[in-house]
């Protein structure tokens, strides 16, 4: 089942780890300090691909599913 | 310089590119194509001041349209929409390679399952059926028997998008458990690697094991000519060794236009993002020179 919930997290400085809530499990997950908007993060719990929607605040959403014309 | 990146998701490849661009002090404009609109005269994307835009769209359809629109506004964009148009379609890709006298697997296209069946029987078994648009080895079929051919063709005709009714049939090349991926910028190789697997599909995206590879003179020539055949740009040229690993003979089966390079960067000692950014800087400078020369005429 797809989950469309958005959960905000926090980002304090460029070097601090970024912490956000996994929108599917609700668990807190740590993101790389240099995380980018648009970046895809694998949920450490479920392996689901999560997309970084914004950085301030940090918002994660379940990433779009693979489409047929994706690739190189 | 001000450099735009068209994207819809930031993969490791784009992160490597963004990191290198920022490290060199370039201003980077990330353009999420999902949020923009492209009109006949202008776009909602802020592209007017960009020196160059690099297309990193994951979606082929978005890549083709977005680059076409940007090009029409006079915004320098790589790869060009013309290169994208050829590389995005396996049939056009094969035709371009053949027209340039580059060895490429024998290929036929058919539009009905009956005609496709005739082609498959003529190729003999095994042969390969591929979607004309697609990547990462998805929906590729190695056909070993007539029964399998009939089933696959019926499924494609019944269940598929219209593009799946363009049957792209190719000889099966008995490669030595690996193929070669070369990343080239306007024909100049940046780095190359082999992709090995026990499976007949050796794509890195399918879990193929990667290892740095030194291109010999023959391969260098083919990479340069294959790049030229599709209009140049930053390209992933895929080759298979014909007749074993030491034969020195290759066939070029594909040229990719939104090439991924994270696996190559990891496998090779070459700093791939640095080489790519060197090339982007040169392309942007050349585009600026071209504009300046035009303004003086």
mmCIF file of C-alpha atoms in Angstrom:
data_model
loop_
_atom_site.group_PDB
_atom_site.id
_atom_site.type_symbol
_atom_site.label_atom_id
_atom_site.label_comp_id
_atom_site.label_asym_id
_atom_site.label_seq_id
_atom_site.Cartn_x
_atom_site.Cartn_y
_atom_site.Cartn_z
ATOM 1 C CA UNK A 1 0.000 0.000 0.000
ATOM 2 C CA UNK A 2 1.336 3.390 -0.894
ATOM 3 C CA UNK A 3 1.641 5.934 1.874
ATOM 4 C CA UNK A 4 1.466 9.577 0.973
ATOM 5 C CA UNK A 5 2.039 11.036 4.402
ATOM 6 C CA UNK A 6 4.593 13.764 4.934
ATOM 7 C CA UNK A 7 6.614 13.960 8.087
ATOM 8 C CA UNK A 8 8.837 16.864 8.950
ATOM 9 C CA UNK A 9 12.265 16.548 10.552
ATOM 10 C CA UNK A 10 15.004 18.883 11.653
ATOM 11 C CA UNK A 11 18.193 20.233 10.190
ATOM 12 C CA UNK A 12 20.456 22.366 12.326
ATOM 13 C CA UNK A 13 23.694 22.983 10.411
ATOM 14 C CA UNK A 14 25.644 21.831 7.345
ATOM 15 C CA UNK A 15 27.713 19.386 9.346
ATOM 16 C CA UNK A 16 25.212 17.989 11.831
ATOM 17 C CA UNK A 17 23.468 14.788 10.832
ATOM 18 C CA UNK A 18 19.989 15.449 9.535
ATOM 19 C CA UNK A 19 17.241 13.632 11.343
ATOM 20 C CA UNK A 20 13.794 13.009 9.911
ATOM 21 C CA UNK A 21 10.881 10.722 10.470
ATOM 22 C CA UNK A 22 10.283 7.867 8.089
ATOM 23 C CA UNK A 23 6.794 8.649 6.699
ATOM 24 C CA UNK A 24 5.917 4.961 6.541
ATOM 25 C CA UNK A 25 7.125 3.587 9.846
ATOM 26 C CA UNK A 26 7.213 6.779 11.886
ATOM 27 C CA UNK A 27 10.705 5.898 13.068
ATOM 28 C CA UNK A 28 13.430 8.500 13.241
ATOM 29 C CA UNK A 29 16.088 8.082 10.569
ATOM 30 C CA UNK A 30 19.403 9.797 10.057
ATOM 31 C CA UNK A 31 20.164 11.342 6.688
ATOM 32 C CA UNK A 32 23.572 12.358 5.295
ATOM 33 C CA UNK A 33 24.636 15.877 6.329
ATOM 34 C CA UNK A 34 24.850 16.882 2.673
ATOM 35 C CA UNK A 35 21.398 15.596 1.813
ATOM 36 C CA UNK A 36 19.785 17.249 -1.242
ATOM 37 C CA UNK A 37 16.238 18.059 -2.187
ATOM 38 C CA UNK A 38 15.230 15.388 -4.697
ATOM 39 C CA UNK A 39 17.612 12.822 -3.226
ATOM 40 C CA UNK A 40 16.391 9.291 -2.749
ATOM 41 C CA UNK A 41 17.034 7.657 0.611
ATOM 42 C CA UNK A 42 16.445 3.988 1.297
ATOM 43 C CA UNK A 43 14.455 3.554 4.476
ATOM 44 C CA UNK A 44 16.785 1.649 6.840
ATOM 45 C CA UNK A 45 13.787 -0.199 8.249
ATOM 46 C CA UNK A 46 11.685 -1.173 5.253
ATOM 47 C CA UNK A 47 14.063 -0.491 2.348
ATOM 48 C CA UNK A 48 11.382 1.685 0.773
ATOM 49 C CA UNK A 49 12.693 4.519 -1.363
ATOM 50 C CA UNK A 50 11.990 7.882 0.226
ATOM 51 C CA UNK A 51 12.353 11.209 -1.556
ATOM 52 C CA UNK A 52 13.611 14.330 0.179
ATOM 53 C CA UNK A 53 10.923 16.912 -0.583
ATOM 54 C CA UNK A 54 12.389 19.839 1.341
ATOM 55 C CA UNK A 55 15.222 20.592 3.735
ATOM 56 C CA UNK A 56 13.843 23.268 6.000
ATOM 57 C CA UNK A 57 12.032 21.535 7.502
ATOM 58 C CA UNK A 58 13.221 18.151 6.292
ATOM 59 C CA UNK A 59 10.283 16.424 4.667
ATOM 60 C CA UNK A 60 10.322 12.898 3.318
ATOM 61 C CA UNK A 61 7.749 11.237 1.096
ATOM 62 C CA UNK A 62 7.571 7.791 -0.390
ATOM 63 C CA UNK A 63 9.392 8.101 -3.736
ATOM 64 C CA UNK A 64 7.512 7.593 -7.003
ATOM 65 C CA UNK A 65 7.493 4.032 -8.223
ATOM 66 C CA UNK A 66 9.681 2.976 -11.122
ATOM 67 C CA UNK A 67 8.183 3.830 -14.497
ATOM 68 C CA UNK A 68 8.723 2.097 -17.770
ATOM 69 C CA UNK A 69 10.761 4.848 -19.433
ATOM 70 C CA UNK A 70 13.181 5.337 -16.548
ATOM 71 C CA UNK A 71 16.794 4.547 -17.092
ATOM 72 C CA UNK A 72 19.794 5.614 -19.103
ATOM 73 C CA UNK B 1 29.632 29.541 -14.340
ATOM 74 C CA UNK B 2 25.928 28.999 -13.853
ATOM 75 C CA UNK B 3 25.046 25.426 -14.638
ATOM 76 C CA UNK B 4 21.555 23.955 -14.629
ATOM 77 C CA UNK B 5 20.710 20.336 -13.948
ATOM 78 C CA UNK B 6 17.447 18.901 -15.220
ATOM 79 C CA UNK B 7 16.358 16.125 -12.903
ATOM 80 C CA UNK B 8 13.457 14.360 -11.319
ATOM 81 C CA UNK B 9 15.408 12.430 -8.716
ATOM 82 C CA UNK B 10 18.879 12.892 -7.341
ATOM 83 C CA UNK B 11 20.762 9.634 -7.606
ATOM 84 C CA UNK B 12 24.324 9.005 -6.514
ATOM 85 C CA UNK B 13 25.388 10.046 -10.026
ATOM 86 C CA UNK B 14 23.788 13.497 -9.728
ATOM 87 C CA UNK B 15 25.192 13.896 -6.223
ATOM 88 C CA UNK B 16 28.700 13.255 -7.502
ATOM 89 C CA UNK B 17 28.133 15.799 -10.250
ATOM 90 C CA UNK B 18 26.651 18.418 -7.920
ATOM 91 C CA UNK B 19 29.514 17.947 -5.477
ATOM 92 C CA UNK B 20 32.153 18.471 -8.172
ATOM 93 C CA UNK B 21 30.396 21.514 -9.642
ATOM 94 C CA UNK B 22 30.022 23.226 -6.257
ATOM 95 C CA UNK B 23 33.579 22.385 -5.265
ATOM 96 C CA UNK B 24 34.749 24.308 -8.320
ATOM 97 C CA UNK B 25 32.637 27.296 -7.346
ATOM 98 C CA UNK B 26 29.963 26.991 -10.009
ATOM 99 C CA UNK B 27 26.450 28.161 -9.254
ATOM 100 C CA UNK B 28 24.157 25.196 -9.709
ATOM 101 C CA UNK B 29 20.478 25.550 -10.530
ATOM 102 C CA UNK B 30 18.596 22.331 -9.862
ATOM 103 C CA UNK B 31 15.576 22.156 -12.149
ATOM 104 C CA UNK B 32 13.025 19.576 -11.058
ATOM 105 C CA UNK B 33 11.166 18.970 -14.319
ATOM 106 C CA UNK B 34 8.117 17.708 -12.434
ATOM 107 C CA UNK B 35 7.485 21.226 -11.165
ATOM 108 C CA UNK B 36 8.031 23.170 -14.373
ATOM 109 C CA UNK B 37 6.006 24.010 -17.447
ATOM 110 C CA UNK B 38 7.420 24.429 -20.929
ATOM 111 C CA UNK B 39 5.682 26.843 -23.296
ATOM 112 C CA UNK B 40 6.392 27.604 -26.920
ATOM 113 C CA UNK B 41 8.318 30.764 -26.091
ATOM 114 C CA UNK B 42 9.460 30.321 -22.501
ATOM 115 C CA UNK B 43 9.431 28.120 -19.427
ATOM 116 C CA UNK B 44 8.648 28.560 -15.763
ATOM 117 C CA UNK B 45 12.168 27.250 -15.081
ATOM 118 C CA UNK B 46 14.683 30.020 -14.450
ATOM 119 C CA UNK B 47 17.079 29.246 -17.295
ATOM 120 C CA UNK B 48 17.762 32.641 -18.880
ATOM 121 C CA UNK B 49 21.138 33.209 -17.232
ATOM 122 C CA UNK B 50 22.419 29.658 -17.327
ATOM 123 C CA UNK B 51 25.610 28.999 -19.252
ATOM 124 C CA UNK B 52 24.629 25.411 -19.892
ATOM 125 C CA UNK B 53 22.048 22.881 -18.753
ATOM 126 C CA UNK B 54 22.869 19.219 -18.309
ATOM 127 C CA UNK B 55 20.025 16.760 -18.699
ATOM 128 C CA UNK B 56 19.965 14.190 -15.916
ATOM 129 C CA UNK B 57 16.297 13.230 -16.181
ATOM 130 C CA UNK B 58 15.659 9.669 -15.172
ATOM 131 C CA UNK B 59 12.567 9.554 -17.332
ATOM 132 C CA UNK B 60 13.283 9.292 -21.044
ATOM 133 C CA UNK B 61 10.083 11.056 -22.103
ATOM 134 C CA UNK B 62 10.770 14.010 -19.802
ATOM 135 C CA UNK B 63 14.372 14.121 -20.964
ATOM 136 C CA UNK B 64 13.411 14.263 -24.626
ATOM 137 C CA UNK B 65 10.764 16.966 -24.262
ATOM 138 C CA UNK B 66 12.548 19.146 -21.721
ATOM 139 C CA UNK B 67 15.773 19.257 -23.756
ATOM 140 C CA UNK B 68 13.811 19.960 -26.936
ATOM 141 C CA UNK B 69 12.062 22.933 -25.338
ATOM 142 C CA UNK B 70 15.239 24.326 -23.781
ATOM 143 C CA UNK B 71 17.066 23.989 -27.072
ATOM 144 C CA UNK B 72 14.247 25.864 -28.820
ATOM 145 C CA UNK B 73 14.702 28.803 -26.407
ATOM 146 C CA UNK B 74 18.403 28.918 -27.316
ATOM 147 C CA UNK B 75 19.554 27.543 -23.961
ATOM 148 C CA UNK B 76 22.692 25.398 -24.400
ATOM 149 C CA UNK B 77 21.759 21.900 -23.283
ATOM 150 C CA UNK B 78 23.650 18.612 -23.146
ATOM 151 C CA UNK B 79 22.984 16.114 -24.385
ATOM 152 C CA UNK B 80 21.261 17.606 -27.375
ATOM 153 C CA UNK B 81 17.666 16.609 -28.076
ATOM 154 C CA UNK B 82 18.861 15.114 -31.371
ATOM 155 C CA UNK B 83 21.291 12.811 -29.574
ATOM 156 C CA UNK B 84 18.605 11.933 -27.040
ATOM 157 C CA UNK B 85 16.125 11.122 -29.777
ATOM 158 C CA UNK B 86 18.471 8.567 -31.326
ATOM 159 C CA UNK B 87 19.761 7.043 -28.105
ATOM 160 C CA UNK B 88 16.368 6.752 -26.432
ATOM 161 C CA UNK B 89 15.099 4.421 -29.135
ATOM 162 C CA UNK B 90 16.895 1.139 -29.739
ATOM 163 C CA UNK B 91 15.776 0.971 -33.361
ATOM 164 C CA UNK B 92 17.099 4.460 -34.151
ATOM 165 C CA UNK B 93 20.232 3.627 -32.170
ATOM 166 C CA UNK B 94 20.856 0.487 -34.245
ATOM 167 C CA UNK B 95 20.214 2.334 -37.502
ATOM 168 C CA UNK B 96 22.641 5.129 -36.579
ATOM 169 C CA UNK B 97 25.369 2.619 -35.707
ATOM 170 C CA UNK B 98 24.806 0.617 -38.898
ATOM 171 C CA UNK B 99 24.802 3.753 -41.089
ATOM 172 C CA UNK B 100 28.183 4.671 -39.603
ATOM 173 C CA UNK B 101 29.558 1.214 -40.485
ATOM 174 C CA UNK B 102 30.003 0.350 -36.829
ATOM 175 C CA UNK B 103 29.666 -3.365 -36.096
ATOM 176 C CA UNK B 104 26.379 -3.848 -34.290
ATOM 177 C CA UNK B 105 24.246 -6.947 -33.725
ATOM 178 C CA UNK B 106 21.972 -7.931 -36.609
ATOM 179 C CA UNK B 107 18.560 -6.462 -35.856
ATOM 180 C CA UNK B 108 15.095 -6.464 -37.373
ATOM 181 C CA UNK B 109 11.946 -4.611 -36.441
ATOM 182 C CA UNK B 110 8.489 -6.051 -37.118
ATOM 183 C CA UNK B 111 5.027 -4.701 -36.339
ATOM 184 C CA UNK B 112 2.915 -7.821 -35.996
ATOM 185 C CA UNK B 113 3.534 -10.999 -34.072
ATOM 186 C CA UNK B 114 3.377 -13.001 -37.303
ATOM 187 C CA UNK B 115 6.122 -10.922 -38.914
ATOM 188 C CA UNK B 116 8.088 -10.970 -35.659
ATOM 189 C CA UNK B 117 7.801 -14.752 -35.543
ATOM 190 C CA UNK B 118 9.234 -14.981 -39.058
ATOM 191 C CA UNK B 119 12.172 -12.811 -38.012
ATOM 192 C CA UNK B 120 12.776 -14.898 -34.897
ATOM 193 C CA UNK B 121 12.721 -18.146 -36.868
ATOM 194 C CA UNK B 122 15.197 -16.694 -39.350
ATOM 195 C CA UNK B 123 17.553 -15.569 -36.582
ATOM 196 C CA UNK B 124 17.249 -18.996 -34.975
ATOM 197 C CA UNK B 125 17.441 -19.783 -31.272
ATOM 198 C CA UNK B 126 18.477 -18.206 -29.043
ATOM 199 C CA UNK B 127 17.725 -14.682 -30.157
ATOM 200 C CA UNK B 128 16.764 -11.578 -28.265
ATOM 201 C CA UNK B 129 13.601 -9.478 -28.083
ATOM 202 C CA UNK B 130 13.885 -6.003 -26.580
ATOM 203 C CA UNK B 131 11.528 -3.102 -26.034
ATOM 204 C CA UNK B 132 12.495 -0.167 -28.271
ATOM 205 C CA UNK B 133 12.392 2.148 -25.256
ATOM 206 C CA UNK B 134 13.680 0.933 -21.933
ATOM 207 C CA UNK B 135 16.742 0.521 -19.828
ATOM 208 C CA UNK B 136 18.492 -1.433 -17.104
ATOM 209 C CA UNK B 137 17.740 -4.691 -18.914
ATOM 210 C CA UNK B 138 14.023 -4.464 -18.200
ATOM 211 C CA UNK B 139 11.623 -6.557 -20.302
ATOM 212 C CA UNK B 140 14.427 -8.049 -22.355
ATOM 213 C CA UNK B 141 13.834 -11.618 -23.439
ATOM 214 C CA UNK B 142 16.338 -14.222 -24.543
ATOM 215 C CA UNK B 143 14.213 -16.553 -26.630
ATOM 216 C CA UNK B 144 15.343 -20.166 -26.621
ATOM 217 C CA UNK B 145 12.427 -21.929 -28.285
ATOM 218 C CA UNK B 146 9.533 -21.336 -30.652
ATOM 219 C CA UNK B 147 7.099 -21.990 -27.808
ATOM 220 C CA UNK B 148 8.679 -19.227 -25.753
ATOM 221 C CA UNK B 149 8.646 -16.881 -28.752
ATOM 222 C CA UNK B 150 4.946 -17.421 -29.350
ATOM 223 C CA UNK B 151 4.099 -16.824 -25.698
ATOM 224 C CA UNK B 152 6.193 -13.667 -25.356
ATOM 225 C CA UNK B 153 4.905 -12.159 -28.591
ATOM 226 C CA UNK B 154 1.299 -12.822 -27.616
ATOM 227 C CA UNK B 155 1.805 -11.280 -24.196
ATOM 228 C CA UNK B 156 3.461 -8.205 -25.658
ATOM 229 C CA UNK B 157 0.764 -7.764 -28.274
ATOM 230 C CA UNK B 158 -2.067 -8.242 -25.787
ATOM 231 C CA UNK B 159 -0.766 -6.500 -22.693
ATOM 232 C CA UNK B 160 1.723 -4.006 -23.976
ATOM 233 C CA UNK B 161 1.759 -0.302 -24.601
ATOM 234 C CA UNK B 162 1.807 0.461 -28.334
ATOM 235 C CA UNK B 163 5.599 0.675 -28.215
ATOM 236 C CA UNK B 164 5.661 -3.016 -27.282
ATOM 237 C CA UNK B 165 4.016 -3.767 -30.598
ATOM 238 C CA UNK B 166 7.189 -2.561 -32.275
ATOM 239 C CA UNK B 167 9.021 -5.860 -32.031
ATOM 240 C CA UNK B 168 12.783 -5.282 -31.916
ATOM 241 C CA UNK B 169 14.487 -8.583 -32.574
ATOM 242 C CA UNK B 170 18.208 -9.076 -32.417
ATOM 243 C CA UNK B 171 20.731 -11.823 -32.880
ATOM 244 C CA UNK B 172 22.026 -13.279 -29.624
ATOM 245 C CA UNK B 173 25.714 -12.407 -29.197
ATOM 246 C CA UNK B 174 27.572 -15.074 -27.269
ATOM 247 C CA UNK B 175 29.667 -12.673 -25.192
ATOM 248 C CA UNK B 176 32.276 -13.986 -22.752
ATOM 249 C CA UNK B 177 30.146 -13.469 -19.634
ATOM 250 C CA UNK B 178 30.697 -9.741 -19.709
ATOM 251 C CA UNK B 179 30.211 -6.614 -21.742
ATOM 252 C CA UNK B 180 32.064 -3.320 -21.784
ATOM 253 C CA UNK B 181 30.701 0.096 -20.807
ATOM 254 C CA UNK B 182 32.716 3.111 -21.882
ATOM 255 C CA UNK B 183 31.827 6.617 -20.793
ATOM 256 C CA UNK B 184 32.857 9.133 -23.413
ATOM 257 C CA UNK B 185 32.485 12.883 -23.828
ATOM 258 C CA UNK B 186 32.182 13.842 -27.482
ATOM 259 C CA UNK B 187 33.939 10.633 -28.392
ATOM 260 C CA UNK B 188 36.810 10.985 -25.957
ATOM 261 C CA UNK B 189 36.762 8.121 -23.459
ATOM 262 C CA UNK B 190 36.657 9.081 -19.782
ATOM 263 C CA UNK B 191 36.836 5.548 -18.372
ATOM 264 C CA UNK B 192 35.608 2.068 -19.115
ATOM 265 C CA UNK B 193 34.617 -1.022 -17.193
ATOM 266 C CA UNK B 194 33.456 -4.552 -17.766
ATOM 267 C CA UNK B 195 30.178 -5.783 -16.347
ATOM 268 C CA UNK B 196 30.202 -9.500 -15.620
ATOM 269 C CA UNK B 197 27.472 -11.886 -14.637
ATOM 270 C CA UNK B 198 26.516 -15.534 -14.975
ATOM 271 C CA UNK B 199 23.190 -14.246 -16.284
ATOM 272 C CA UNK B 200 22.964 -13.274 -19.951
ATOM 273 C CA UNK B 201 22.083 -9.732 -18.849
ATOM 274 C CA UNK B 202 25.195 -8.138 -17.408
ATOM 275 C CA UNK B 203 23.899 -4.604 -16.685
ATOM 276 C CA UNK B 204 25.266 -3.063 -13.497
ATOM 277 C CA UNK B 205 21.626 -2.270 -12.636
ATOM 278 C CA UNK B 206 20.969 -6.033 -12.729
ATOM 279 C CA UNK B 207 23.814 -6.701 -10.335
ATOM 280 C CA UNK B 208 26.588 -7.292 -12.868
ATOM 281 C CA UNK B 209 30.025 -7.198 -11.256
ATOM 282 C CA UNK B 210 32.062 -4.224 -12.471
ATOM 283 C CA UNK B 211 35.796 -3.979 -13.091
ATOM 284 C CA UNK B 212 37.957 -1.305 -14.691
ATOM 285 C CA UNK B 213 38.793 -2.010 -18.337
ATOM 286 C CA UNK B 214 41.479 -0.601 -20.640
ATOM 287 C CA UNK B 215 40.105 0.124 -24.081
ATOM 288 C CA UNK B 216 42.380 -1.087 -26.892
ATOM 289 C CA UNK B 217 42.816 0.847 -30.139
ATOM 290 C CA UNK B 218 39.934 -0.936 -31.832
ATOM 291 C CA UNK B 219 37.569 -0.188 -28.958
ATOM 292 C CA UNK B 220 38.753 3.427 -28.777
ATOM 293 C CA UNK B 221 37.989 3.853 -32.453
ATOM 294 C CA UNK B 222 34.537 2.317 -32.072
ATOM 295 C CA UNK B 223 33.682 4.485 -29.056
ATOM 296 C CA UNK B 224 34.680 7.613 -30.945
ATOM 297 C CA UNK B 225 32.712 6.654 -34.039
ATOM 298 C CA UNK B 226 29.664 5.471 -32.092
ATOM 299 C CA UNK B 227 29.587 8.800 -30.282
ATOM 300 C CA UNK B 228 29.753 10.674 -33.553
ATOM 301 C CA UNK B 229 27.071 8.444 -35.085
ATOM 302 C CA UNK B 230 24.501 9.569 -32.504
ATOM 303 C CA UNK B 231 25.495 13.227 -32.502
ATOM 304 C CA UNK B 232 28.053 13.346 -29.675
ATOM 305 C CA UNK B 233 27.666 14.336 -26.041
ATOM 306 C CA UNK B 234 28.220 12.581 -22.737
ATOM 307 C CA UNK B 235 27.452 9.006 -23.610
ATOM 308 C CA UNK B 236 27.626 5.463 -22.344
ATOM 309 C CA UNK B 237 28.790 3.244 -25.183
ATOM 310 C CA UNK B 238 28.117 -0.455 -24.674
ATOM 311 C CA UNK B 239 30.240 -3.010 -26.485
ATOM 312 C CA UNK B 240 30.383 -6.782 -26.488
ATOM 313 C CA UNK B 241 33.538 -8.730 -27.220
ATOM 314 C CA UNK B 242 33.007 -11.052 -30.164
ATOM 315 C CA UNK B 243 34.949 -14.307 -30.222
ATOM 316 C CA UNK B 244 36.264 -14.180 -26.672
ATOM 317 C CA UNK B 245 38.051 -11.771 -24.376
ATOM 318 C CA UNK B 246 41.300 -11.620 -26.361
ATOM 319 C CA UNK B 247 39.859 -11.398 -29.836
ATOM 320 C CA UNK B 248 40.092 -7.602 -30.060
ATOM 321 C CA UNK B 249 36.820 -7.628 -31.971
ATOM 322 C CA UNK B 250 33.717 -5.895 -30.711
ATOM 323 C CA UNK B 251 30.147 -5.198 -31.579
ATOM 324 C CA UNK B 252 28.482 -2.032 -30.311
ATOM 325 C CA UNK B 253 24.982 -2.799 -29.155
ATOM 326 C CA UNK B 254 23.876 0.492 -27.650
ATOM 327 C CA UNK B 255 24.713 4.099 -26.886
ATOM 328 C CA UNK B 256 23.055 5.646 -23.800
ATOM 329 C CA UNK B 257 22.366 9.365 -23.527
ATOM 330 C CA UNK B 258 21.610 9.934 -19.826
ATOM 331 C CA UNK B 259 24.457 7.762 -18.736
ATOM 332 C CA UNK B 260 24.889 6.672 -15.135
ATOM 333 C CA UNK B 261 28.466 6.702 -13.921
ATOM 334 C CA UNK B 262 28.509 5.880 -10.214
ATOM 335 C CA UNK B 263 29.471 2.260 -10.886
ATOM 336 C CA UNK B 264 32.202 3.373 -13.272
ATOM 337 C CA UNK B 265 33.490 5.939 -10.785
ATOM 338 C CA UNK B 266 33.733 3.195 -8.155
ATOM 339 C CA UNK B 267 35.349 0.660 -10.497
ATOM 340 C CA UNK B 268 37.838 3.002 -12.131
ATOM 341 C CA UNK B 269 40.762 4.994 -10.799
ATOM 342 C CA UNK B 270 39.633 7.907 -12.952
ATOM 343 C CA UNK B 271 37.833 10.751 -11.179
ATOM 344 C CA UNK B 272 34.796 10.459 -13.414
ATOM 345 C CA UNK B 273 32.777 13.452 -12.079
ATOM 346 C CA UNK B 274 35.867 15.670 -12.460
ATOM 347 C CA UNK B 275 36.299 14.629 -16.091
ATOM 348 C CA UNK B 276 32.612 15.170 -16.761
ATOM 349 C CA UNK B 277 32.735 18.657 -15.246
ATOM 350 C CA UNK B 278 35.897 19.466 -17.257
ATOM 351 C CA UNK B 279 33.878 18.677 -20.343
ATOM 352 C CA UNK B 280 30.817 20.626 -19.167
ATOM 353 C CA UNK B 281 32.982 23.689 -18.550
ATOM 354 C CA UNK B 282 34.444 23.390 -22.045
ATOM 355 C CA UNK B 283 30.978 22.996 -23.576
ATOM 356 C CA UNK B 284 29.661 26.029 -21.686
ATOM 357 C CA UNK B 285 32.678 28.111 -22.767
ATOM 358 C CA UNK B 286 32.208 27.027 -26.381
ATOM 359 C CA UNK B 287 28.495 27.910 -26.216
ATOM 360 C CA UNK B 288 29.340 31.354 -24.808
ATOM 361 C CA UNK B 289 31.941 31.898 -27.550
ATOM 362 C CA UNK B 290 29.374 30.892 -30.148
ATOM 363 C CA UNK B 291 26.868 33.382 -28.756
ATOM 364 C CA UNK B 292 29.449 36.153 -28.675
ATOM 365 C CA UNK B 293 30.459 35.475 -32.282
ATOM 366 C CA UNK B 294 26.804 35.514 -33.335
ATOM 367 C CA UNK B 295 26.250 38.843 -31.567
ATOM 368 C CA UNK B 296 29.090 40.376 -33.599
ATOM 369 C CA UNK B 297 27.727 39.308 -36.957
#
